[in-house]
Amino acid sequence: MTEERDKRILLAHGGGGRLTANLIASKILPRFANDALRQLGDSATVHAGGGPILFTTDSFVVKPLFFPGGDIGKLAVCGTVNDLAVAGARPIALSMALIIEEGFEMDLLDRILESAAAAAREAGVEIVAGDTKVVERGAADGIFITTAGVGERIAELSMGQIRSGDAVIINGTIGDHGMAIMSQRKGIEFDTPIRSDCAALSPLTCAVVQAADGVRFMRDATRGGVAAVLNEIASGAGRGIEITQDQLPVNAAVQAAADMLGFDLLEIANEGKVIIVVAEEAAATVLDVCRSHKLGREAAVIGRVLKAADEPMVEMATAVGGRRIVQMPYGRQLPRIC
Amino acid sequence: MTEERDKRILLAHGGGGRLTANLIASKILPRFANDALRQLGDSATVHAGGGPILFTTDSFVVKPLFFPGGDIGKLAVCGTVNDLAVAGARPIALSMALIIEEGFEMDLLDRILESAAAAAREAGVEIVAGDTKVVERGAADGIFITTAGVGERIAELSMGQIRSGDAVIINGTIGDHGMAIMSQRKGIEFDTPIRSDCAALSPLTCAVVQAADGVRFMRDATRGGVAAVLNEIASGAGRGIEITQDQLPVNAAVQAAADMLGFDLLEIANEGKVIIVVAEEAAATVLDVCRSHKLGREAAVIGRVLKAADEPMVEMATAVGGRRIVQMPYGRQLPRIC
């Protein structure tokens, strides 16, 4: 029997956690079966123009539209650039499609477009195609932006290359984006303002894969946070992952906000953070490259890949000396975080 | 002085007519200046993967979601396939990003995805990347879909190649999609039901450019209808265009609906119609190819390109023996037509 809650879309279906994964597995994959999609990578490989290109898309519905450290325009550019970047690509071009609510202020549109243009310049990509649709008042909430992107492969990465003993690296503090949005939304102010980490990662990821040979796989930790990405990697690699809580870079104000609001930072969205799985012997090089880059000053080795397992899990050695399992988030905590 | 109406987004800004063109010229182009975007083609040319690829995007917000002849899923696939097709490309792969309102019925989502998958199969493209966002009740109207697409160039087409004397061909009846939507929306029924012409044009356009050498330019007549496309072509080619009303293929029931509701079919959206500008000597070949294809049975030469002009206009020889100017539509007639 189908339960009533299975008959309708829930907010959690868009949360990037278990329900999103279920939706994709039950509704999307069976209908659009093809090798490229089945990988469920951050970007798909397409053969066109004589060679392989990487191709990806994301919609952005973030609320509020403006937040410390960014806005929906910057986010829409960085988010898609990052999906290309972590797949081992150099981003080349983006498309940008706007769905705008009738009555939306032209001044806000100006600011959003300006910000998107600045982010694209900084990431070195051109926005080459676009579309604008307007819906009547009440049919959308201000503005939604969908970007797609194409890039050129500069490194062959995959979860299948991951080996036991590989190091797990992150390029900086976790949870900044999600907590910046939540603080803004709840009207909470802190002495040290919380800023989103929203940034285009391609300059960093290109530097990393060009400097080191042993990079196996990268993924940006957006919806579902580091917890979701580590679980996806463990599952895809067929190997457990062990992380150490003390090694996780955390911004003190962000931790305070998370504690106050009852969130686990591991499950909170980032918009400028990448998990890099790298051969043990190349870890030091990758760490050096990250730390010498403005997007990776606080990079750290946060864990390692364990031996092959039938039910690979993500475990964390806690700060107080215990161990806990880091689960795949369910996905309902933070609607419209990106 | 900025007028109050210039301070906010109007429905007409998304109508595909003059206000859309103004918005693009004033807000988009100055900020995202690059050669590919500046063309304002149906697809942009991007150099990636060793060769040129074509890249495009569109958002779909059609209301109602289901209509005779199609639904938002089919439309989202065909619309983007067509933007590639008319640019002289063979479509290769699409992305599909969903923005869904919380509470949306899973059954409807199933039907929409099923329809999108069928349309993709028919067009011979794979949907290789996607995204799903869910927004709270009231923050969107059911579901919006944004597709992007990449394709391989099989013909070099541009408005710059258009010459005086070229023939203007359309592959069939005009206004079917828009009138199907409007009839559905207004609850009007006709003895002969009006069906949208929603279809993937790539099988037809690929056949046309492979059969004939003299194809100059193609554009699908969506928002803004045939009137908008002809004005864009006249302006881009720097040459007037003359069409003959009697030559325009029209479905009688669609004409009746348009008359009843007070619409000019030239301004009504199509989703399976392409305007083909072709050298006079190749017109017969193109017409033959169209008429022998299921998407072009009622194809017709509807006009020709006039001599170069400073202010090129589109003129129509009317059925009653007069002449009238076919203007660029203002764009406010039909919100959410696609």
XYZ file of C-alpha atoms in Angstrom:
676
model
C 0.000 0.000 0.000
C 1.248 3.421 -0.893
C 1.308 5.648 2.132
C -0.221 9.086 1.844
C 3.206 10.696 2.290
C 4.497 8.804 -0.707
C 1.847 10.346 -2.903
C 3.122 13.883 -2.731
C 6.411 15.714 -3.008
C 7.838 16.714 0.359
C 10.349 19.455 1.046
C 12.812 16.724 2.005
C 12.714 15.359 -1.551
C 14.812 18.382 -2.451
C 17.074 18.225 0.576
C 19.957 16.326 -0.979
C 19.656 13.481 1.530
C 18.030 10.079 1.587
C 14.681 11.142 0.160
C 16.375 12.892 -2.758
C 18.366 9.745 -3.438
C 15.181 7.671 -3.292
C 13.402 9.999 -5.685
C 16.254 9.770 -8.173
C 16.487 6.002 -7.859
C 12.743 5.386 -8.190
C 11.553 8.114 -10.548
C 14.456 9.394 -12.594
C 16.924 6.604 -13.312
C 14.437 4.005 -14.545
C 13.099 6.475 -17.098
C 16.260 8.151 -18.298
C 18.565 5.166 -18.268
C 21.881 5.966 -19.913
C 25.494 5.499 -18.947
C 26.226 9.160 -18.381
C 23.284 9.737 -16.040
C 23.704 6.453 -14.215
C 27.044 7.628 -12.852
C 25.187 10.289 -10.843
C 28.335 12.351 -10.975
C 28.515 16.066 -10.365
C 28.843 16.421 -14.125
C 28.016 14.049 -16.963
C 30.449 13.118 -19.701
C 29.116 13.796 -23.186
C 30.828 13.101 -26.476
C 30.317 16.089 -28.737
C 32.505 18.335 -30.812
C 35.100 15.625 -31.332
C 35.915 14.965 -27.712
C 34.473 14.402 -24.270
C 32.963 17.400 -22.539
C 31.498 17.649 -19.067
C 27.952 18.911 -18.670
C 25.908 19.737 -15.561
C 22.931 21.722 -14.246
C 21.465 23.055 -11.003
C 18.460 25.148 -10.053
C 18.790 27.748 -7.322
C 15.868 28.714 -5.090
C 17.782 30.090 -2.104
C 15.879 32.178 0.438
C 16.686 34.927 1.269
C 17.983 36.030 -2.120
C 20.759 38.094 -0.502
C 22.837 36.837 2.407
C 26.221 37.645 3.944
C 28.858 36.453 1.503
C 26.648 36.108 -1.542
C 23.290 36.118 -3.280
C 21.339 33.907 -5.665
C 23.247 35.254 -8.689
C 26.691 34.472 -7.343
C 25.452 31.151 -5.992
C 23.980 30.114 -9.343
C 27.304 30.710 -11.081
C 29.521 29.189 -8.390
C 27.297 26.155 -7.871
C 27.490 25.032 -11.478
C 31.147 25.990 -11.864
C 31.836 23.805 -8.829
C 29.981 20.809 -10.229
C 32.264 20.989 -13.253
C 35.365 21.722 -11.181
C 35.031 18.763 -8.821
C 34.428 16.438 -11.755
C 37.957 17.268 -12.931
C 36.957 19.823 -15.527
C 37.992 23.312 -16.451
C 34.664 25.191 -16.726
C 34.212 26.830 -20.138
C 30.716 28.243 -20.477
C 27.472 28.562 -18.559
C 23.843 29.094 -19.442
C 21.516 30.990 -17.121
C 17.722 30.737 -17.137
C 15.622 33.065 -14.991
C 12.107 32.456 -13.704
C 10.914 35.759 -12.265
C 7.751 36.659 -10.392
C 5.756 39.527 -11.862
C 6.411 42.679 -9.842
C 9.959 41.698 -8.872
C 12.018 44.829 -8.321
C 14.255 45.758 -11.208
C 16.885 47.017 -8.752
C 17.157 43.583 -7.191
C 17.425 41.982 -10.611
C 20.230 44.416 -11.426
C 22.125 43.466 -8.281
C 21.671 39.754 -8.899
C 22.833 39.944 -12.515
C 25.775 42.138 -11.544
C 26.799 39.633 -8.935
C 26.445 36.696 -11.335
C 28.563 38.518 -13.905
C 31.280 39.230 -11.325
C 31.322 35.601 -10.191
C 31.599 34.403 -13.783
C 34.516 36.760 -14.462
C 36.278 35.564 -11.325
C 35.782 31.931 -12.295
C 36.911 32.607 -15.856
C 33.725 31.330 -17.490
C 31.436 33.035 -19.957
C 27.661 33.054 -19.701
C 26.778 32.340 -23.300
C 23.103 31.391 -23.279
C 20.060 32.366 -21.285
C 16.318 32.567 -20.990
C 13.836 34.718 -19.081
C 10.365 33.615 -18.072
C 7.978 35.718 -16.016
C 5.128 34.175 -14.024
C 2.235 36.027 -12.426
C 2.344 37.329 -8.852
C 2.170 34.497 -6.356
C 3.253 31.817 -8.859
C 6.919 31.978 -7.816
C 8.813 33.440 -4.890
C 10.780 36.351 -6.357
C 13.305 34.728 -8.635
C 14.650 31.255 -9.355
C 17.803 30.742 -11.411
C 18.889 27.618 -13.241
C 22.393 27.391 -14.611
C 23.953 24.685 -16.748
C 27.600 24.418 -17.625
C 30.041 22.766 -19.976
C 33.688 22.138 -19.288
C 36.756 20.437 -20.593
C 38.154 17.433 -18.776
C 41.611 17.950 -17.283
C 41.641 14.923 -14.958
C 40.027 11.495 -14.936
C 38.473 11.086 -11.511
C 36.049 8.474 -10.226
C 35.002 6.767 -7.033
C 36.201 3.509 -8.565
C 39.798 4.685 -8.228
C 39.534 5.065 -4.456
C 41.787 2.684 -2.470
C 42.060 1.789 1.193
C 44.476 4.103 2.930
C 43.627 7.124 0.736
C 43.500 10.433 2.562
C 40.328 12.535 2.789
C 40.987 16.267 2.591
C 38.696 19.281 2.878
C 39.726 22.776 1.808
C 38.363 24.646 4.836
C 35.686 25.251 7.453
C 32.365 23.438 7.263
C 28.767 24.630 7.446
C 29.402 28.325 6.747
C 26.899 28.676 3.905
C 24.025 26.884 5.593
C 24.469 28.693 8.874
C 24.762 32.070 7.140
C 21.408 31.426 5.457
C 19.755 30.109 8.602
C 21.018 32.964 10.748
C 19.768 35.433 8.188
C 16.439 33.702 7.923
C 15.910 33.550 11.677
C 17.158 37.097 12.213
C 19.968 35.995 14.517
C 22.996 38.243 14.755
C 26.407 37.324 16.088
C 29.358 39.474 17.146
C 31.348 37.896 14.334
C 28.965 37.844 11.379
C 28.590 34.485 9.681
C 29.366 34.644 5.986
C 28.575 32.101 3.329
C 31.660 30.440 1.832
C 30.064 30.736 -1.637
C 32.963 30.644 -4.118
C 33.961 29.187 -7.457
C 36.288 26.289 -6.690
C 37.729 25.793 -10.157
C 40.943 27.776 -9.607
C 41.678 25.553 -6.601
C 40.629 22.220 -8.088
C 42.505 22.854 -11.336
C 45.638 23.660 -9.326
C 45.201 20.500 -7.247
C 44.822 18.059 -10.133
C 47.640 19.699 -12.052
C 50.028 19.495 -9.098
C 49.349 15.964 -7.867
C 49.001 12.614 -9.624
C 47.133 10.681 -6.974
C 43.831 12.582 -6.861
C 41.104 9.914 -7.002
C 37.858 11.794 -6.581
C 36.437 15.180 -5.583
C 32.947 16.316 -4.641
C 31.684 19.622 -3.304
C 29.751 19.340 -0.061
C 26.533 21.266 -0.771
C 23.044 20.109 0.277
C 23.430 17.328 2.831
C 26.837 18.685 3.789
C 30.015 16.734 4.429
C 27.957 13.883 5.910
C 26.126 13.268 2.626
C 29.277 13.456 0.496
C 31.257 11.089 2.712
C 28.398 8.591 2.680
C 28.110 8.824 -1.107
C 31.849 8.248 -1.421
C 31.884 5.320 1.021
C 28.992 3.720 -0.795
C 30.435 4.358 -4.270
C 33.910 3.166 -3.334
C 32.655 0.161 -1.362
C 34.888 1.184 1.514
C 34.287 2.691 4.914
C 35.627 6.130 5.800
C 36.950 7.235 9.155
C 37.156 10.906 10.058
C 38.447 12.665 13.151
C 36.247 15.369 14.620
C 39.228 17.335 15.925
C 40.577 17.668 12.406
C 37.420 19.226 10.958
C 38.026 22.927 10.300
C 35.232 24.865 11.981
C 34.536 28.552 12.321
C 33.758 29.226 16.017
C 30.828 31.542 15.290
C 29.346 28.983 12.913
C 29.679 26.265 15.549
C 27.985 28.526 18.100
C 25.095 29.194 15.727
C 24.723 25.495 14.958
C 24.706 24.621 18.661
C 22.133 27.294 19.359
C 19.826 26.143 16.559
C 20.413 22.447 17.123
C 22.156 21.587 13.861
C 24.990 19.155 13.185
C 27.540 21.033 11.050
C 28.391 17.831 9.195
C 24.936 17.963 7.623
C 24.967 21.674 6.791
C 25.433 22.927 3.244
C 28.659 24.496 2.016
C 29.077 26.368 -1.251
C 32.844 26.612 -1.476
C 34.060 23.379 0.054
C 35.347 20.298 -1.688
C 36.156 16.863 -0.311
C 39.265 15.529 -2.046
C 40.143 11.843 -1.854
C 43.811 11.377 -2.665
C 46.445 8.629 -2.541
C 48.235 8.694 0.802
C 51.578 9.582 -0.798
C 50.096 12.590 -2.604
C 48.206 13.965 0.388
C 50.975 16.330 1.497
C 51.244 17.857 -1.971
C 47.492 18.401 -2.219
C 47.413 19.920 1.245
C 50.233 22.294 0.294
C 48.497 23.375 -2.895
C 45.275 23.999 -0.987
C 46.897 25.957 1.814
C 48.763 28.198 -0.564
C 45.469 29.090 -2.304
C 43.018 31.645 -0.936
C 40.216 29.083 -1.111
C 42.157 26.534 0.939
C 44.040 28.320 3.704
C 42.437 26.143 6.368
C 42.582 22.882 4.424
C 43.050 19.743 6.494
C 43.306 15.984 6.222
C 40.120 14.991 8.004
C 40.220 11.240 7.627
C 41.089 8.203 5.567
C 39.529 5.416 3.556
C 39.181 2.059 5.312
C 39.274 -1.432 3.875
C 36.629 -2.723 1.494
C 33.311 -3.556 3.147
C 29.906 -4.879 2.128
C 28.132 -2.165 4.069
C 30.631 0.643 4.089
C 30.024 3.200 6.807
C 31.343 6.604 7.739
C 32.637 6.732 11.287
C 33.934 9.656 13.298
C 36.384 9.624 16.190
C 34.753 12.268 18.371
C 36.509 15.059 20.229
C 35.715 13.393 23.553
C 37.318 10.092 22.594
C 34.241 8.186 21.434
C 33.175 6.965 18.005
C 29.959 7.633 16.177
C 28.471 6.728 12.849
C 27.959 9.655 10.487
C 24.683 8.890 8.741
C 23.323 9.992 5.433
C 21.118 12.982 6.312
C 17.411 12.516 5.728
C 17.298 15.873 4.019
C 14.566 17.814 5.721
C 16.538 20.252 7.815
C 17.090 23.134 5.471
C 14.768 23.798 2.582
C 15.859 26.406 0.033
C 19.426 26.539 1.242
C 20.683 26.840 -2.337
C 13.003 59.895 -14.923
C 12.369 56.231 -14.418
C 8.703 55.460 -14.672
C 7.129 53.310 -12.011
C 6.488 50.584 -14.599
C 10.184 50.429 -15.361
C 11.005 49.637 -11.762
C 9.397 46.242 -11.684
C 9.281 43.122 -13.816
C 6.095 42.828 -15.856
C 4.602 39.686 -17.304
C 5.426 41.079 -20.749
C 9.151 40.988 -19.920
C 8.849 37.232 -20.356
C 6.633 37.349 -23.433
C 9.308 37.044 -26.073
C 8.396 40.353 -27.669
C 9.674 43.901 -27.476
C 9.906 44.111 -23.697
C 11.899 40.878 -23.559
C 14.260 42.262 -26.175
C 14.612 45.495 -24.175
C 15.345 43.584 -20.991
C 18.052 41.571 -22.713
C 19.563 44.643 -24.338
C 19.563 46.756 -21.180
C 20.184 44.272 -18.389
C 21.811 41.171 -19.779
C 24.105 42.019 -22.676
C 26.010 44.873 -20.985
C 26.910 42.591 -18.086
C 27.643 39.329 -19.840
C 29.349 40.683 -22.896
C 30.934 37.911 -24.959
C 30.851 36.953 -28.593
C 28.774 33.830 -28.143
C 26.008 35.556 -26.163
C 26.010 38.690 -28.310
C 24.788 36.640 -31.274
C 21.511 36.056 -29.413
C 21.173 32.865 -31.379
C 18.949 29.979 -30.427
C 22.097 28.211 -29.322
C 25.551 29.524 -28.475
C 28.738 28.187 -29.990
C 31.258 27.027 -27.402
C 34.719 25.628 -28.004
C 35.226 22.644 -25.739
C 36.332 19.071 -26.172
C 38.423 19.901 -29.198
C 35.699 21.327 -31.391
C 32.741 23.660 -31.495
C 29.606 22.543 -29.711
C 26.242 24.240 -29.530
C 24.762 25.004 -26.130
C 21.358 26.375 -25.120
C 18.840 26.612 -22.281
C 15.166 27.354 -21.635
C 12.891 27.381 -18.610
C 9.351 26.072 -18.923
C 6.515 27.420 -16.797
C 3.565 26.470 -18.993
C 0.090 26.543 -17.465
C -1.789 24.232 -17.485
C 0.848 21.525 -17.075
C -1.087 19.144 -19.330
C -2.723 20.210 -22.575
C -3.928 18.538 -25.779
C -0.822 17.418 -27.641
C 1.648 17.660 -24.790
C 2.626 18.590 -21.286
C 5.434 20.454 -19.556
C 7.745 17.426 -19.692
C 7.461 16.930 -23.438
C 7.638 20.684 -23.982
C 10.818 21.024 -21.914
C 12.554 18.383 -24.014
C 11.264 19.548 -27.401
C 11.894 23.225 -26.694
C 15.572 22.781 -26.029
C 16.025 20.174 -28.750
C 14.504 22.705 -31.147
C 16.842 25.507 -30.096
C 19.736 23.223 -31.001
C 18.075 21.920 -34.145
C 17.325 25.308 -35.700
C 20.875 26.439 -34.996
C 22.051 23.731 -37.379
C 22.981 21.194 -34.719
C 22.345 17.549 -34.100
C 21.186 17.469 -30.453
C 23.323 15.158 -28.314
C 22.439 15.511 -24.656
C 20.115 17.433 -22.358
C 20.069 18.381 -18.705
C 16.813 18.734 -16.806
C 16.358 20.695 -13.589
C 13.083 20.528 -11.681
C 11.703 23.119 -9.261
C 8.730 21.489 -7.556
C 6.195 22.886 -5.114
C 5.837 20.952 -1.869
C 2.714 18.806 -2.019
C 2.867 18.301 -5.790
C 1.248 15.006 -6.683
C 3.683 12.197 -7.311
C 1.357 10.797 -9.995
C 1.630 14.006 -11.989
C 5.407 13.987 -11.613
C 5.400 10.420 -12.922
C 3.397 11.406 -15.988
C 5.594 14.420 -16.674
C 8.836 12.457 -16.392
C 7.415 9.649 -18.519
C 6.465 12.128 -21.199
C 9.872 13.837 -21.094
C 11.586 10.468 -21.436
C 9.442 9.528 -24.417
C 10.139 12.859 -26.116
C 13.873 12.440 -25.550
C 13.807 8.943 -27.048
C 11.906 10.193 -30.068
C 14.376 13.034 -30.579
C 17.342 10.691 -30.100
C 18.865 12.653 -27.216
C 19.863 11.462 -23.784
C 19.051 13.303 -20.577
C 22.384 13.011 -18.818
C 22.247 15.500 -15.954
C 19.582 16.812 -13.633
C 18.663 18.508 -10.407
C 15.622 18.583 -8.144
C 14.703 21.447 -5.853
C 11.572 21.566 -3.730
C 10.115 24.841 -2.474
C 7.412 25.247 0.165
C 3.713 25.395 -0.693
C 2.829 28.653 -2.391
C 6.420 29.444 -3.429
C 5.997 27.977 -6.921
C 3.052 26.926 -9.054
C 3.286 23.141 -9.242
C 6.417 22.481 -11.245
C 8.855 24.440 -13.391
C 11.373 22.660 -15.606
C 14.586 24.052 -17.030
C 16.437 22.124 -19.689
C 19.794 22.851 -21.265
C 21.243 21.058 -24.239
C 24.441 20.447 -26.147
C 24.678 19.504 -29.765
C 27.080 19.003 -32.608
C 27.110 21.432 -35.502
C 26.097 19.940 -38.836
C 25.484 23.214 -40.722
C 26.799 26.757 -40.509
C 23.770 29.021 -40.464
C 23.497 32.716 -39.679
C 21.352 35.725 -40.445
C 24.389 37.266 -42.092
C 24.091 34.785 -44.964
C 20.585 35.923 -45.866
C 20.309 37.524 -49.313
C 17.585 39.431 -51.125
C 15.358 37.038 -53.007
C 15.748 34.197 -50.498
C 12.605 32.207 -49.850
C 10.927 32.036 -46.423
C 9.462 28.630 -45.640
C 7.464 27.325 -42.685
C 6.922 23.636 -42.010
C 3.216 23.802 -41.199
C 0.227 25.454 -39.533
C 0.745 28.401 -37.206
C -0.527 29.170 -33.712
C -1.536 25.623 -32.734
C 0.387 25.499 -29.471
C -0.696 28.867 -28.147
C -4.328 28.370 -29.036
C -4.333 24.861 -27.519
C -3.083 26.344 -24.247
C -5.475 29.295 -24.330
C -8.479 27.143 -25.179
C -7.575 24.799 -22.343
C -7.081 27.680 -19.946
C -10.358 29.333 -20.827
C -12.265 26.073 -20.871
C -13.318 26.477 -24.481
C -14.143 23.335 -26.442
C -14.334 22.975 -30.186
C -15.799 20.247 -32.357
C -12.303 19.620 -33.691
C -10.079 19.738 -30.613
C -7.096 22.027 -30.893
C -3.843 20.226 -30.247
C -0.452 21.731 -29.547
C 2.106 21.131 -32.284
C 4.752 20.411 -29.629
C 7.398 18.267 -31.354
C 11.140 17.813 -31.587
C 12.171 19.359 -34.883
C 15.649 17.887 -35.136
C 14.746 14.975 -37.442
C 13.261 17.507 -39.883
C 15.965 20.190 -39.609
C 18.776 17.658 -39.933
C 17.128 16.259 -43.065
C 16.717 19.763 -44.495
C 20.312 20.922 -44.042
C 21.654 17.594 -45.278
C 19.532 17.698 -48.436
C 19.999 21.319 -49.493
C 23.030 23.579 -49.742
C 21.345 26.945 -49.691
C 19.849 26.971 -46.190
C 20.790 30.357 -44.685
C 19.058 30.468 -41.357
C 16.398 28.722 -39.280
C 14.506 29.747 -36.168
C 11.621 28.121 -34.344
C 8.620 30.383 -33.853
C 7.848 30.043 -30.146
C 6.943 32.979 -27.856
C 6.067 35.948 -30.008
C 5.108 33.611 -32.846
C 5.951 33.957 -36.515
C 5.680 37.753 -36.220
C 8.543 37.937 -33.712
C 10.794 35.585 -35.671
C 10.258 37.378 -38.976
C 11.021 40.723 -37.333
C 14.166 39.313 -35.733
C 15.279 37.955 -39.086
C 14.521 41.187 -40.955
C 16.413 43.181 -38.372
C 19.353 40.759 -38.222
C 19.621 40.458 -41.998
C 19.120 44.188 -42.594
C 16.487 43.343 -45.194
C 12.736 43.576 -45.283
C 10.570 40.485 -45.565
C 7.321 40.162 -47.475
C 4.867 37.391 -46.702
C 1.549 36.450 -48.258
C -1.339 35.790 -45.898
C -2.916 33.274 -48.270
C 0.213 31.140 -48.128
C 0.253 30.808 -44.335
C -0.809 27.287 -43.372
C -3.591 27.592 -40.829
C -5.732 25.034 -39.055
C -9.386 26.145 -39.378
C -10.281 25.362 -35.782
C -7.234 27.299 -34.564
C -8.228 30.272 -36.703
C -11.753 30.123 -35.300
C -10.433 30.072 -31.738
C -8.111 32.983 -32.439
C -10.918 35.003 -33.981
C -13.162 34.265 -31.034
C -10.551 35.267 -28.479
C -9.250 38.208 -30.471
C -5.731 36.955 -31.179
C -3.567 37.382 -34.271
C -2.196 33.934 -35.113
C 1.039 35.495 -36.359
C 1.815 36.431 -32.755
C 0.823 33.110 -31.222
C 3.399 30.619 -29.967
C 4.233 27.436 -31.821
C 6.285 24.556 -30.418
C 6.938 22.533 -33.550
C 7.303 25.138 -36.252
C 10.448 26.435 -37.864
C 10.974 29.342 -40.223
C 13.571 28.378 -42.831
C 15.269 31.042 -44.940
C 16.765 29.434 -48.010
C 18.334 30.501 -51.305
C 15.660 30.789 -53.990
C 17.171 27.982 -56.065
C 17.104 25.561 -53.113
C 13.563 26.381 -51.999
C 11.922 23.569 -53.965
C 14.287 20.971 -52.502
C 13.662 22.183 -48.947
C 9.923 22.195 -49.522
C 10.084 18.619 -50.835
C 12.105 17.426 -47.854
C 9.650 19.073 -45.475
C 6.553 17.731 -47.172
C 7.873 14.193 -47.190
C 8.467 14.380 -43.413
C 5.699 13.924 -40.849
C 6.619 17.248 -39.249
C 6.317 19.150 -42.515
C 3.355 17.787 -44.481
C 1.815 21.258 -44.745
C 5.028 23.139 -45.360
C 4.767 26.214 -47.558
C 6.790 29.051 -49.000
C 5.200 31.976 -47.160
C 7.307 34.846 -48.419
C 10.639 36.201 -49.538
C 13.446 38.459 -48.457
C 13.413 41.998 -49.923
C 16.300 44.299 -50.721
C 18.579 45.699 -48.041
C 17.023 48.493 -45.984
C 18.002 50.781 -43.128
C 14.784 50.085 -41.300
C 13.841 46.637 -42.522
C 10.188 45.799 -42.026
C 7.996 42.758 -42.319
C 5.030 43.307 -44.604
C 2.128 41.055 -45.405
C 0.002 40.953 -48.532
C -3.376 40.323 -46.963
C -6.021 37.908 -48.154
C -8.273 40.805 -49.148
C -5.650 42.387 -51.364
C -4.218 44.961 -48.959
C -0.838 45.232 -47.300
C -0.063 45.528 -43.618
C 3.031 45.782 -41.502
C 3.655 42.796 -39.243
C 5.028 44.328 -36.060
C 7.195 42.879 -33.366
C 4.692 41.795 -30.710
C 4.850 43.695 -27.459
C 4.784 40.417 -25.603
C 1.977 40.670 -23.125
C -0.679 38.525 -24.709
C 0.075 35.106 -23.398
C 1.926 34.614 -20.150
C 3.100 31.094 -19.325
C 2.539 29.753 -22.810
C 5.727 27.663 -22.556
